[in-house]
Amino acid sequence: MEETEFELELNKKLDYLFEVEAGKVPDFERLELYASDPFGLVRAETATALGDCFNEQAEKILLKLAHDKYWLVRAEAVDVLGQKSFSLQVLKKIKRMTQKDRSMVVRAYAVLSFYDVAAALQMRKTEILSILEKGLENERSNYVRYQYYRVMYELGEKEYLNELFKGRYEKTYTSRCSVSGKLFEIVNQENAEEIKAFAIDWLKEEGKRSVRSGLEELLERCKTVIAESLTNKRL
């Protein structure tokens, strides 16, 4: 079946963006045009590509994409900014997004990106925690609150591990998947045994296959970290 003119044009744009992601020298005028493309997939992929050629021009375009009407584009833009930016302007923008963005997915990405940029700017841990605590107080979505718990745990607030553990009782399987994923991301030599025991117990009662798959990966991650810890002790 032949591609329509629209499909050909769309594929041409996506192919170019994939080439930029693979290392092709970017044309920022073209990328700026793509950031206003009528098709959301192109705008989202533009944000991804800008992360692979990041500079001041890329940052400006990403800040524009962070205002996009489509939540997926905003989420991708804020994620890339969190990984790449060292800008106070970006930090302020992301901080607003943690509280004001209408999409819970975007707010969750913004929480992690705020932490990443704040750390890159060497903001004091107490200041980061103070801002996050205020954000957590006003956040009603459990999906976003779990992101706060994860970040604040990584900042040394150990009590938030138990808050993450409570996520096993979430009604929706997507929320439970999200929680197991966040636990996977924070496993280290200090907490691996505790998280391993928790994952084993959770597996006994979890009926959803997709959640069980995530828990099995979490369990394997814990076992790997524990084995590495034992090896290091022997050396």
Coordinates of N, CA and C in Angstrom, one line a residue:
M1 N 0.8 -1.2 0.0 CA 0.0 0.0 0.0 C 0.9 1.2 0.0
E2 N 0.7 2.1 -0.9 CA 1.5 3.3 -1.1 C 1.2 4.3 0.1
E3 N 2.3 5.0 0.5 CA 2.1 6.0 1.5 C 1.5 7.3 0.9
T4 N 0.7 7.9 1.8 CA 0.1 9.2 1.3 C 1.1 10.3 1.4
E5 N 0.8 11.4 0.8 CA 1.7 12.5 0.8 C 2.0 13.0 2.2
F6 N 0.9 12.9 3.1 CA 1.1 13.3 4.5 C 2.1 12.3 5.2
E7 N 1.9 11.0 4.9 CA 2.8 10.0 5.6 C 4.2 10.2 5.1
L8 N 4.4 10.5 3.8 CA 5.7 10.7 3.3 C 6.4 11.9 4.0
E9 N 5.7 13.0 4.1 CA 6.2 14.2 4.7 C 6.5 13.9 6.2
L10 N 5.6 13.2 6.9 CA 5.9 12.9 8.3 C 7.1 12.0 8.5
N11 N 7.2 11.0 7.7 CA 8.4 10.1 7.8 C 9.7 10.8 7.4
K12 N 9.6 11.8 6.5 CA 10.8 12.6 6.2 C 11.3 13.4 7.4
K13 N 10.3 14.0 8.1 CA 10.7 14.7 9.3 C 11.2 13.8 10.4
L14 N 10.6 12.7 10.6 CA 11.0 11.8 11.6 C 12.4 11.2 11.3
D15 N 12.6 10.9 10.1 CA 13.9 10.4 9.6 C 15.0 11.4 9.9
Y16 N 14.8 12.6 9.6 CA 15.8 13.7 9.9 C 16.1 13.8 11.4
L17 N 15.0 13.7 12.2 CA 15.2 13.8 13.7 C 16.0 12.6 14.2
F18 N 15.7 11.4 13.7 CA 16.5 10.3 14.1 C 17.9 10.4 13.7
E19 N 18.2 11.0 12.6 CA 19.6 11.2 12.1 C 20.3 12.2 13.1
V20 N 19.6 13.2 13.5 CA 20.2 14.2 14.5 C 20.5 13.4 15.8
E21 N 19.6 12.6 16.2 CA 19.8 11.8 17.4 C 21.0 10.8 17.3
A22 N 21.3 10.4 16.1 CA 22.4 9.5 15.8 C 23.7 10.3 15.6
G23 N 23.7 11.6 15.6 CA 24.9 12.4 15.5 C 25.0 13.3 14.3
K24 N 24.0 13.4 13.5 CA 24.0 14.3 12.3 C 24.1 15.7 12.8
V25 N 24.9 16.6 12.2 CA 25.0 18.0 12.6 C 23.7 18.6 12.4
P26 N 23.1 19.3 13.5 CA 21.8 19.8 13.4 C 21.6 21.1 12.7
D27 N 20.5 21.3 12.1 CA 20.1 22.6 11.5 C 19.1 23.2 12.5
F28 N 19.5 24.1 13.3 CA 18.6 24.6 14.3 C 17.4 25.4 13.8
E29 N 17.5 26.0 12.6 CA 16.3 26.6 12.0 C 15.3 25.6 11.7
R30 N 15.7 24.5 11.2 CA 14.8 23.4 10.8 C 14.2 22.8 12.1
L31 N 15.0 22.6 13.1 CA 14.5 22.1 14.4 C 13.5 23.1 15.0
E32 N 13.7 24.4 14.9 CA 12.8 25.3 15.4 C 11.4 25.2 14.7
L33 N 11.5 25.0 13.4 CA 10.3 24.8 12.6 C 9.5 23.6 13.1
Y34 N 10.3 22.5 13.3 CA 9.7 21.2 13.7 C 9.0 21.4 15.1
A35 N 9.6 22.3 15.9 CA 9.0 22.5 17.2 C 7.6 23.2 17.2
S36 N 7.2 23.7 16.0 CA 5.9 24.2 15.8 C 5.1 23.4 14.8
D37 N 5.6 22.2 14.5 CA 4.9 21.3 13.6 C 3.5 21.0 14.1
P38 N 2.5 20.8 13.2 CA 1.1 20.5 13.6 C 1.0 19.1 14.2
F39 N 1.9 18.3 14.0 CA 1.8 16.9 14.4 C 2.6 16.7 15.7
G40 N 1.9 16.3 16.8 CA 2.5 16.2 18.1 C 3.7 15.3 18.2
L41 N 3.7 14.2 17.4 CA 4.8 13.2 17.4 C 6.1 13.9 16.9
V42 N 6.0 14.8 15.9 CA 7.2 15.5 15.4 C 7.7 16.4 16.5
R43 N 6.8 17.1 17.2 CA 7.3 18.1 18.2 C 7.9 17.3 19.4
A44 N 7.4 16.2 19.8 CA 8.0 15.4 20.8 C 9.3 14.8 20.4
E45 N 9.4 14.3 19.2 CA 10.7 13.8 18.7 C 11.7 14.9 18.6
T46 N 11.3 16.1 18.3 CA 12.2 17.3 18.2 C 12.8 17.5 19.5
A47 N 12.0 17.4 20.6 CA 12.5 17.6 22.0 C 13.6 16.6 22.2
T48 N 13.4 15.3 21.9 CA 14.3 14.2 22.1 C 15.6 14.5 21.3
A49 N 15.5 14.9 20.1 CA 16.7 15.2 19.2 C 17.5 16.4 19.8
L50 N 16.8 17.4 20.3 CA 17.5 18.5 20.9 C 18.4 18.1 22.1
G51 N 18.0 17.0 22.7 CA 18.9 16.6 23.8 C 20.2 16.0 23.3
D52 N 20.2 15.6 22.1 CA 21.5 15.0 21.5 C 22.3 16.0 20.8
C53 N 21.9 17.3 20.8 CA 22.7 18.4 20.2 C 22.5 19.6 21.1
F54 N 22.6 19.4 22.4 CA 22.2 20.5 23.3 C 23.2 21.6 23.4
N55 N 22.7 22.8 23.3 CA 23.4 24.0 23.5 C 22.4 25.1 23.8
E56 N 22.8 26.4 23.7 CA 21.9 27.5 24.1 C 20.7 27.6 23.2
Q57 N 20.9 27.3 21.9 CA 19.8 27.3 20.9 C 18.8 26.2 21.2
A58 N 19.4 25.0 21.5 CA 18.5 23.9 21.8 C 17.7 24.2 23.1
E59 N 18.3 24.8 24.1 CA 17.6 25.1 25.3 C 16.5 26.1 25.1
K60 N 16.7 27.1 24.2 CA 15.6 28.0 23.9 C 14.4 27.3 23.3
I61 N 14.7 26.4 22.4 CA 13.6 25.7 21.7 C 12.9 24.7 22.7
L62 N 13.7 24.1 23.5 CA 13.1 23.2 24.5 C 12.2 24.0 25.5
L63 N 12.6 25.2 25.9 CA 11.7 26.0 26.8 C 10.4 26.4 26.1
K64 N 10.5 26.6 24.8 CA 9.2 26.8 24.0 C 8.4 25.5 24.0
L65 N 9.0 24.4 23.8 CA 8.3 23.1 23.8 C 7.7 22.8 25.2
A66 N 8.3 23.3 26.2 CA 7.8 23.1 27.6 C 6.4 23.8 27.8
H67 N 6.0 24.6 26.8 CA 4.7 25.3 26.9 C 3.7 24.7 25.9
D68 N 4.1 23.6 25.3 CA 3.3 22.9 24.2 C 1.9 22.5 24.8
K69 N 0.9 22.5 23.9 CA -0.4 22.1 24.3 C -0.6 20.6 24.6
Y70 N 0.4 19.8 24.0 CA 0.3 18.4 24.2 C 1.2 17.9 25.3
W71 N 0.6 17.2 26.3 CA 1.4 16.9 27.5 C 2.6 16.0 27.2
L72 N 2.5 15.2 26.2 CA 3.7 14.3 25.8 C 4.9 15.2 25.4
V73 N 4.6 16.2 24.7 CA 5.7 17.1 24.2 C 6.3 17.8 25.4
R74 N 5.5 18.3 26.3 CA 6.0 19.0 27.5 C 6.8 18.1 28.4
A75 N 6.3 16.8 28.5 CA 7.0 15.9 29.3 C 8.4 15.6 28.8
E76 N 8.5 15.4 27.5 CA 9.8 15.1 26.8 C 10.7 16.3 27.0
A77 N 10.1 17.5 26.8 CA 11.0 18.7 26.9 C 11.5 18.9 28.3
V78 N 10.7 18.7 29.3 CA 11.2 18.9 30.7 C 12.1 17.8 31.1
D79 N 12.0 16.6 30.5 CA 12.9 15.5 30.8 C 14.3 15.8 30.2
V80 N 14.3 16.3 29.0 CA 15.6 16.6 28.4 C 16.3 17.8 29.1
L81 N 15.5 18.8 29.5 CA 16.1 20.0 30.2 C 16.7 19.5 31.5
G82 N 16.0 18.6 32.2 CA 16.5 18.1 33.4 C 17.9 17.4 33.3
Q83 N 18.0 16.7 32.2 CA 19.3 15.9 32.0 C 20.4 16.8 31.5
K84 N 20.1 17.9 30.8 CA 21.1 18.7 30.1 C 21.4 20.1 30.6
S85 N 20.4 20.7 31.2 CA 20.6 22.1 31.5 C 21.3 22.4 32.8
F86 N 22.0 23.6 32.8 CA 22.6 24.1 34.0 C 22.1 25.5 34.2
S87 N 20.9 25.8 33.8 CA 20.4 27.2 33.7 C 19.5 27.5 34.9
L88 N 19.7 28.7 35.5 CA 18.8 29.1 36.6 C 17.4 29.4 36.0
Q89 N 17.3 29.9 34.8 CA 16.1 30.2 34.1 C 15.3 28.9 33.9
V90 N 16.0 27.8 33.5 CA 15.3 26.5 33.4 C 14.8 26.0 34.7
L91 N 15.7 26.2 35.7 CA 15.3 25.7 37.1 C 14.0 26.4 37.5
K92 N 13.9 27.7 37.3 CA 12.6 28.4 37.7 C 11.4 27.9 36.9
K93 N 11.6 27.7 35.6 CA 10.6 27.2 34.8 C 10.1 25.8 35.2
I94 N 11.0 24.9 35.5 CA 10.7 23.6 35.9 C 10.0 23.6 37.3
K95 N 10.5 24.5 38.2 CA 9.8 24.6 39.5 C 8.4 24.9 39.3
R96 N 8.0 25.9 38.5 CA 6.6 26.2 38.2 C 5.9 25.0 37.7
M97 N 6.5 24.3 36.8 CA 5.8 23.1 36.2 C 5.5 22.0 37.2
T98 N 6.3 21.9 38.2 CA 6.1 20.9 39.3 C 4.7 21.2 40.0
Q99 N 4.3 22.4 40.0 CA 3.1 22.8 40.7 C 1.9 23.2 39.8
K100 N 2.2 23.7 38.7 CA 1.2 24.3 37.9 C 0.8 23.5 36.6
D101 N 1.6 22.6 36.1 CA 1.2 21.9 34.9 C 0.0 21.1 35.1
R102 N -0.9 21.1 34.2 CA -2.2 20.4 34.3 C -2.1 18.9 34.2
S103 N -1.0 18.4 33.7 CA -0.8 17.0 33.5 C 0.0 16.4 34.6
M104 N -0.5 15.3 35.3 CA 0.3 14.7 36.3 C 1.5 14.1 35.8
V105 N 1.5 13.6 34.6 CA 2.8 13.0 34.1 C 3.9 14.0 33.9
V106 N 3.5 15.2 33.4 CA 4.5 16.3 33.3 C 5.0 16.7 34.6
R107 N 4.1 16.9 35.6 CA 4.5 17.3 36.9 C 5.5 16.3 37.5
A108 N 5.2 15.0 37.3 CA 6.1 14.0 37.8 C 7.5 14.1 37.2
Y109 N 7.6 14.3 35.9 CA 8.8 14.5 35.2 C 9.5 15.8 35.7
A110 N 8.7 16.8 35.9 CA 9.3 18.1 36.4 C 9.9 18.0 37.8
V111 N 9.3 17.2 38.6 CA 9.9 17.0 40.0 C 11.3 16.4 39.9
L112 N 11.5 15.4 39.1 CA 12.8 14.8 38.9 C 13.8 15.7 38.2
S113 N 13.3 16.4 37.2 CA 14.1 17.4 36.4 C 14.5 18.5 37.3
F114 N 13.6 19.0 38.2 CA 14.0 20.1 39.1 C 15.2 19.6 40.0
Y115 N 15.1 18.4 40.5 CA 16.1 17.9 41.4 C 17.5 17.8 40.6
D116 N 17.4 17.3 39.4 CA 18.6 17.2 38.5 C 19.3 18.5 38.3
V117 N 18.5 19.5 37.9 CA 19.0 20.9 37.6 C 19.5 21.6 38.8
A118 N 18.8 21.4 39.9 CA 19.2 22.1 41.2 C 20.5 21.5 41.6
A119 N 20.6 20.1 41.5 CA 21.9 19.5 41.9 C 23.0 20.0 41.0
A120 N 22.8 20.1 39.7 CA 23.8 20.6 38.7 C 24.2 22.0 39.1
L121 N 23.3 22.8 39.6 CA 23.6 24.2 40.0 C 24.2 24.3 41.4
Q122 N 24.4 23.1 42.0 CA 24.9 23.0 43.4 C 24.1 23.7 44.4
M123 N 22.8 23.7 44.2 CA 21.9 24.2 45.3 C 22.0 23.4 46.5
R124 N 21.9 24.1 47.7 CA 22.0 23.4 48.9 C 20.9 22.4 49.1
K125 N 21.3 21.2 49.7 CA 20.3 20.1 49.8 C 19.1 20.6 50.6
T126 N 19.3 21.4 51.7 CA 18.3 21.8 52.5 C 17.3 22.7 51.8
E127 N 17.8 23.5 50.8 CA 16.9 24.4 50.0 C 16.1 23.5 49.0
I128 N 16.7 22.5 48.4 CA 16.0 21.7 47.5 C 14.9 20.9 48.3
L129 N 15.2 20.4 49.4 CA 14.2 19.7 50.2 C 13.1 20.6 50.6
S130 N 13.4 21.8 51.0 CA 12.3 22.8 51.4 C 11.3 23.0 50.3
I131 N 11.9 23.2 49.1 CA 11.0 23.4 47.9 C 10.2 22.2 47.6
L132 N 10.8 21.0 47.7 CA 10.1 19.8 47.4 C 9.0 19.5 48.4
E133 N 9.3 19.8 49.7 CA 8.3 19.6 50.7 C 7.1 20.4 50.5
K134 N 7.3 21.7 50.1 CA 6.1 22.6 49.8 C 5.3 22.0 48.7
G135 N 6.0 21.6 47.6 CA 5.3 21.0 46.5 C 4.5 19.8 46.8
L136 N 5.1 18.9 47.7 CA 4.4 17.7 48.1 C 3.2 18.0 48.9
E137 N 3.2 19.0 49.7 CA 2.0 19.4 50.5 C 0.8 19.7 49.6
N138 N 1.1 20.3 48.5 CA 0.0 20.7 47.6 C -0.4 19.7 46.5
E139 N 0.4 18.7 46.4 CA 0.2 17.7 45.3 C -0.9 16.6 45.7
R140 N -1.9 16.5 44.9 CA -3.0 15.6 45.3 C -2.8 14.2 44.5
S141 N -2.1 14.2 43.4 CA -2.0 13.0 42.7 C -0.9 12.1 43.3
N142 N -1.4 10.8 43.6 CA -0.4 9.9 44.1 C 0.7 9.6 43.1
Y143 N 0.4 9.6 41.9 CA 1.4 9.3 40.8 C 2.5 10.3 41.0
V144 N 2.2 11.6 41.2 CA 3.3 12.6 41.3 C 3.9 12.5 42.7
R145 N 3.1 12.2 43.7 CA 3.7 12.1 45.1 C 4.7 11.0 45.2
Y146 N 4.5 9.9 44.5 CA 5.6 8.9 44.5 C 6.9 9.4 43.9
Q147 N 6.8 10.3 42.9 CA 8.0 10.9 42.4 C 8.7 11.7 43.4
Y148 N 7.9 12.5 44.2 CA 8.5 13.3 45.3 C 9.2 12.4 46.3
Y149 N 8.5 11.3 46.7 CA 9.1 10.3 47.6 C 10.4 9.8 47.1
R150 N 10.5 9.4 45.9 CA 11.7 8.9 45.3 C 12.9 9.9 45.4
V151 N 12.6 11.1 45.0 CA 13.6 12.2 44.9 C 14.1 12.5 46.4
M152 N 13.1 12.7 47.3 CA 13.5 13.0 48.6 C 14.2 11.9 49.3
Y153 N 13.9 10.7 49.0 CA 14.7 9.6 49.5 C 16.1 9.7 49.0
E154 N 16.3 10.0 47.8 CA 17.7 10.1 47.2 C 18.4 11.3 47.8
L155 N 17.7 12.2 48.4 CA 18.3 13.3 49.1 C 18.6 13.0 50.5
G156 N 18.4 11.8 50.9 CA 18.8 11.4 52.3 C 17.6 11.2 53.3
E157 N 16.4 11.5 52.8 CA 15.3 11.4 53.7 C 14.7 10.0 53.7
K158 N 15.3 9.1 54.5 CA 15.1 7.7 54.5 C 13.7 7.3 54.7
E159 N 12.9 8.1 55.5 CA 11.5 7.7 55.8 C 10.6 7.6 54.6
Y160 N 11.1 8.2 53.5 CA 10.2 8.1 52.3 C 10.3 6.8 51.6
L161 N 11.2 5.9 52.0 CA 11.2 4.5 51.4 C 9.9 3.8 51.8
N162 N 9.4 4.0 53.1 CA 8.2 3.4 53.5 C 7.0 4.0 52.8
E163 N 7.1 5.2 52.4 CA 6.0 5.8 51.6 C 5.9 5.2 50.2
L164 N 7.0 4.9 49.7 CA 7.1 4.2 48.4 C 6.5 2.7 48.5
F165 N 6.9 2.1 49.6 CA 6.4 0.7 49.9 C 4.8 0.7 49.9
K166 N 4.2 1.8 50.4 CA 2.7 1.8 50.5 C 2.1 1.7 49.1
G167 N 2.9 2.0 48.0 CA 2.4 2.0 46.7 C 1.9 0.6 46.2
R168 N 2.2 -0.4 46.9 CA 1.8 -1.8 46.5 C 0.3 -1.9 46.7
Y169 N -0.3 -1.0 47.4 CA -1.8 -1.1 47.7 C -2.6 -0.2 46.8
E170 N -1.9 0.5 45.8 CA -2.6 1.3 44.8 C -3.6 0.5 44.1
K171 N -4.8 1.0 43.8 CA -5.8 0.3 43.1 C -5.5 0.0 41.6
T172 N -4.9 1.0 40.9 CA -4.6 0.8 39.5 C -3.3 0.1 39.3
Y173 N -3.2 -0.8 38.4 CA -2.0 -1.6 38.2 C -0.9 -0.7 37.6
T174 N -1.3 0.4 36.8 CA -0.3 1.3 36.3 C 0.4 2.0 37.4
S175 N -0.3 2.4 38.4 CA 0.3 3.1 39.6 C 1.3 2.1 40.3
R176 N 0.9 0.8 40.4 CA 1.8 -0.1 41.1 C 3.0 -0.4 40.2
C177 N 2.8 -0.4 38.9 CA 4.0 -0.5 38.0 C 5.0 0.6 38.2
S178 N 4.4 1.8 38.3 CA 5.2 3.0 38.5 C 6.0 2.9 39.8
V179 N 5.4 2.5 40.9 CA 6.1 2.4 42.1 C 7.2 1.4 42.1
S180 N 7.0 0.2 41.5 CA 8.0 -0.8 41.4 C 9.2 -0.3 40.5
G181 N 8.9 0.5 39.5 CA 9.9 1.2 38.7 C 10.8 2.2 39.5
K182 N 10.1 2.9 40.4 CA 10.9 3.9 41.2 C 11.7 3.2 42.2
L183 N 11.3 2.1 42.7 CA 12.1 1.3 43.7 C 13.3 0.7 42.9
F184 N 13.1 0.3 41.7 CA 14.2 -0.2 40.9 C 15.3 0.8 40.7
E185 N 14.9 2.1 40.6 CA 15.8 3.2 40.3 C 16.6 3.6 41.6
I186 N 16.1 3.2 42.7 CA 16.9 3.7 44.0 C 17.6 2.6 44.7
V187 N 17.6 1.4 44.1 CA 18.2 0.2 44.8 C 19.7 0.5 44.9
N188 N 20.3 0.3 46.1 CA 21.7 0.5 46.3 C 22.2 -0.5 47.3
Q189 N 23.4 -0.5 47.7 CA 24.0 -1.5 48.6 C 23.4 -1.4 50.0
E190 N 22.9 -0.1 50.3 CA 22.4 0.1 51.6 C 21.0 -0.4 51.8
N191 N 20.2 -0.4 50.7 CA 18.8 -0.8 50.9 C 18.4 -2.0 50.1
A192 N 19.3 -2.7 49.4 CA 19.0 -3.8 48.6 C 18.3 -4.9 49.3
E193 N 18.8 -5.3 50.5 CA 18.2 -6.4 51.3 C 16.7 -6.1 51.6
E194 N 16.5 -4.8 52.1 CA 15.2 -4.4 52.5 C 14.2 -4.4 51.4
I195 N 14.6 -3.9 50.2 CA 13.8 -3.8 49.1 C 13.5 -5.2 48.5
K196 N 14.5 -6.1 48.6 CA 14.4 -7.5 48.1 C 13.3 -8.2 48.9
A197 N 13.4 -8.1 50.2 CA 12.4 -8.7 51.1 C 11.0 -8.2 50.8
F198 N 10.9 -6.9 50.6 CA 9.6 -6.3 50.2 C 9.1 -6.8 48.9
A199 N 9.9 -6.9 47.9 CA 9.5 -7.3 46.6 C 9.0 -8.8 46.6
I200 N 9.7 -9.6 47.4 CA 9.3 -11.0 47.5 C 7.9 -11.1 48.1
D201 N 7.7 -10.3 49.2 CA 6.4 -10.3 49.9 C 5.3 -9.8 48.9
W202 N 5.6 -8.7 48.2 CA 4.6 -8.2 47.3 C 4.2 -9.2 46.2
L203 N 5.2 -9.9 45.7 CA 5.0 -10.9 44.6 C 4.0 -11.9 45.0
K204 N 4.0 -12.3 46.3 CA 3.1 -13.3 46.8 C 1.6 -13.0 46.6
E205 N 1.3 -11.7 46.5 CA -0.1 -11.3 46.4 C -0.5 -10.5 45.2
E206 N 0.5 -10.2 44.4 CA 0.3 -9.4 43.1 C -0.2 -10.3 42.0
G207 N -1.4 -10.0 41.5 CA -2.0 -10.8 40.4 C -1.8 -10.3 39.0
K208 N -1.4 -9.0 38.9 CA -1.3 -8.5 37.5 C 0.0 -8.8 36.9
R209 N 0.0 -9.4 35.7 CA 1.2 -9.9 35.1 C 2.2 -8.7 34.9
S210 N 1.8 -7.6 34.4 CA 2.7 -6.5 34.1 C 3.4 -6.0 35.4
V211 N 2.7 -6.0 36.5 CA 3.3 -5.6 37.7 C 4.2 -6.6 38.2
R212 N 3.9 -7.9 38.1 CA 4.7 -9.0 38.5 C 6.0 -9.0 37.7
S213 N 5.9 -8.7 36.4 CA 7.1 -8.6 35.6 C 8.1 -7.5 36.1
G214 N 7.5 -6.3 36.5 CA 8.4 -5.3 37.0 C 9.0 -5.7 38.4
L215 N 8.2 -6.4 39.2 CA 8.7 -6.8 40.5 C 9.8 -7.8 40.3
E216 N 9.7 -8.7 39.4 CA 10.7 -9.7 39.1 C 12.0 -9.0 38.7
E217 N 11.9 -8.0 37.9 CA 13.1 -7.2 37.5 C 13.7 -6.5 38.7
L218 N 12.8 -6.0 39.5 CA 13.3 -5.3 40.8 C 14.1 -6.3 41.6
L219 N 13.5 -7.5 41.8 CA 14.1 -8.6 42.6 C 15.5 -8.9 42.0
E220 N 15.6 -9.1 40.7 CA 16.9 -9.4 40.1 C 17.9 -8.3 40.3
R221 N 17.4 -7.0 40.2 CA 18.3 -5.9 40.5 C 18.8 -5.9 41.9
C222 N 18.0 -6.2 42.9 CA 18.4 -6.3 44.3 C 19.5 -7.4 44.4
K223 N 19.2 -8.6 43.8 CA 20.2 -9.7 43.9 C 21.5 -9.3 43.3
T224 N 21.5 -8.6 42.2 CA 22.7 -8.2 41.6 C 23.5 -7.2 42.5
V225 N 22.8 -6.3 43.0 CA 23.5 -5.3 43.9 C 24.0 -6.0 45.2
I226 N 23.3 -6.9 45.7 CA 23.8 -7.7 46.9 C 25.0 -8.5 46.6
A227 N 25.0 -9.2 45.4 CA 26.1 -10.0 45.0 C 27.4 -9.1 44.8
E228 N 27.2 -7.9 44.2 CA 28.3 -7.0 44.0 C 28.8 -6.5 45.3
S229 N 28.0 -6.3 46.3 CA 28.4 -5.8 47.6 C 29.2 -6.9 48.3
L230 N 28.8 -8.2 48.2 CA 29.6 -9.3 48.8 C 30.9 -9.4 48.1
T231 N 31.0 -9.3 46.8 CA 32.2 -9.4 46.0 C 33.2 -8.3 46.5
N232 N 32.7 -7.1 46.7 CA 33.5 -6.0 47.1 C 34.1 -6.2 48.5
K233 N 33.3 -6.8 49.3 CA 33.7 -7.0 50.7 C 34.9 -8.0 50.7
R234 N 34.9 -9.0 49.8 CA 35.9 -10.0 49.7 C 37.2 -9.5 49.2
L235 N 37.2 -8.4 48.4 CA 38.4 -7.8 47.8 C 39.2 -7.1 48.8

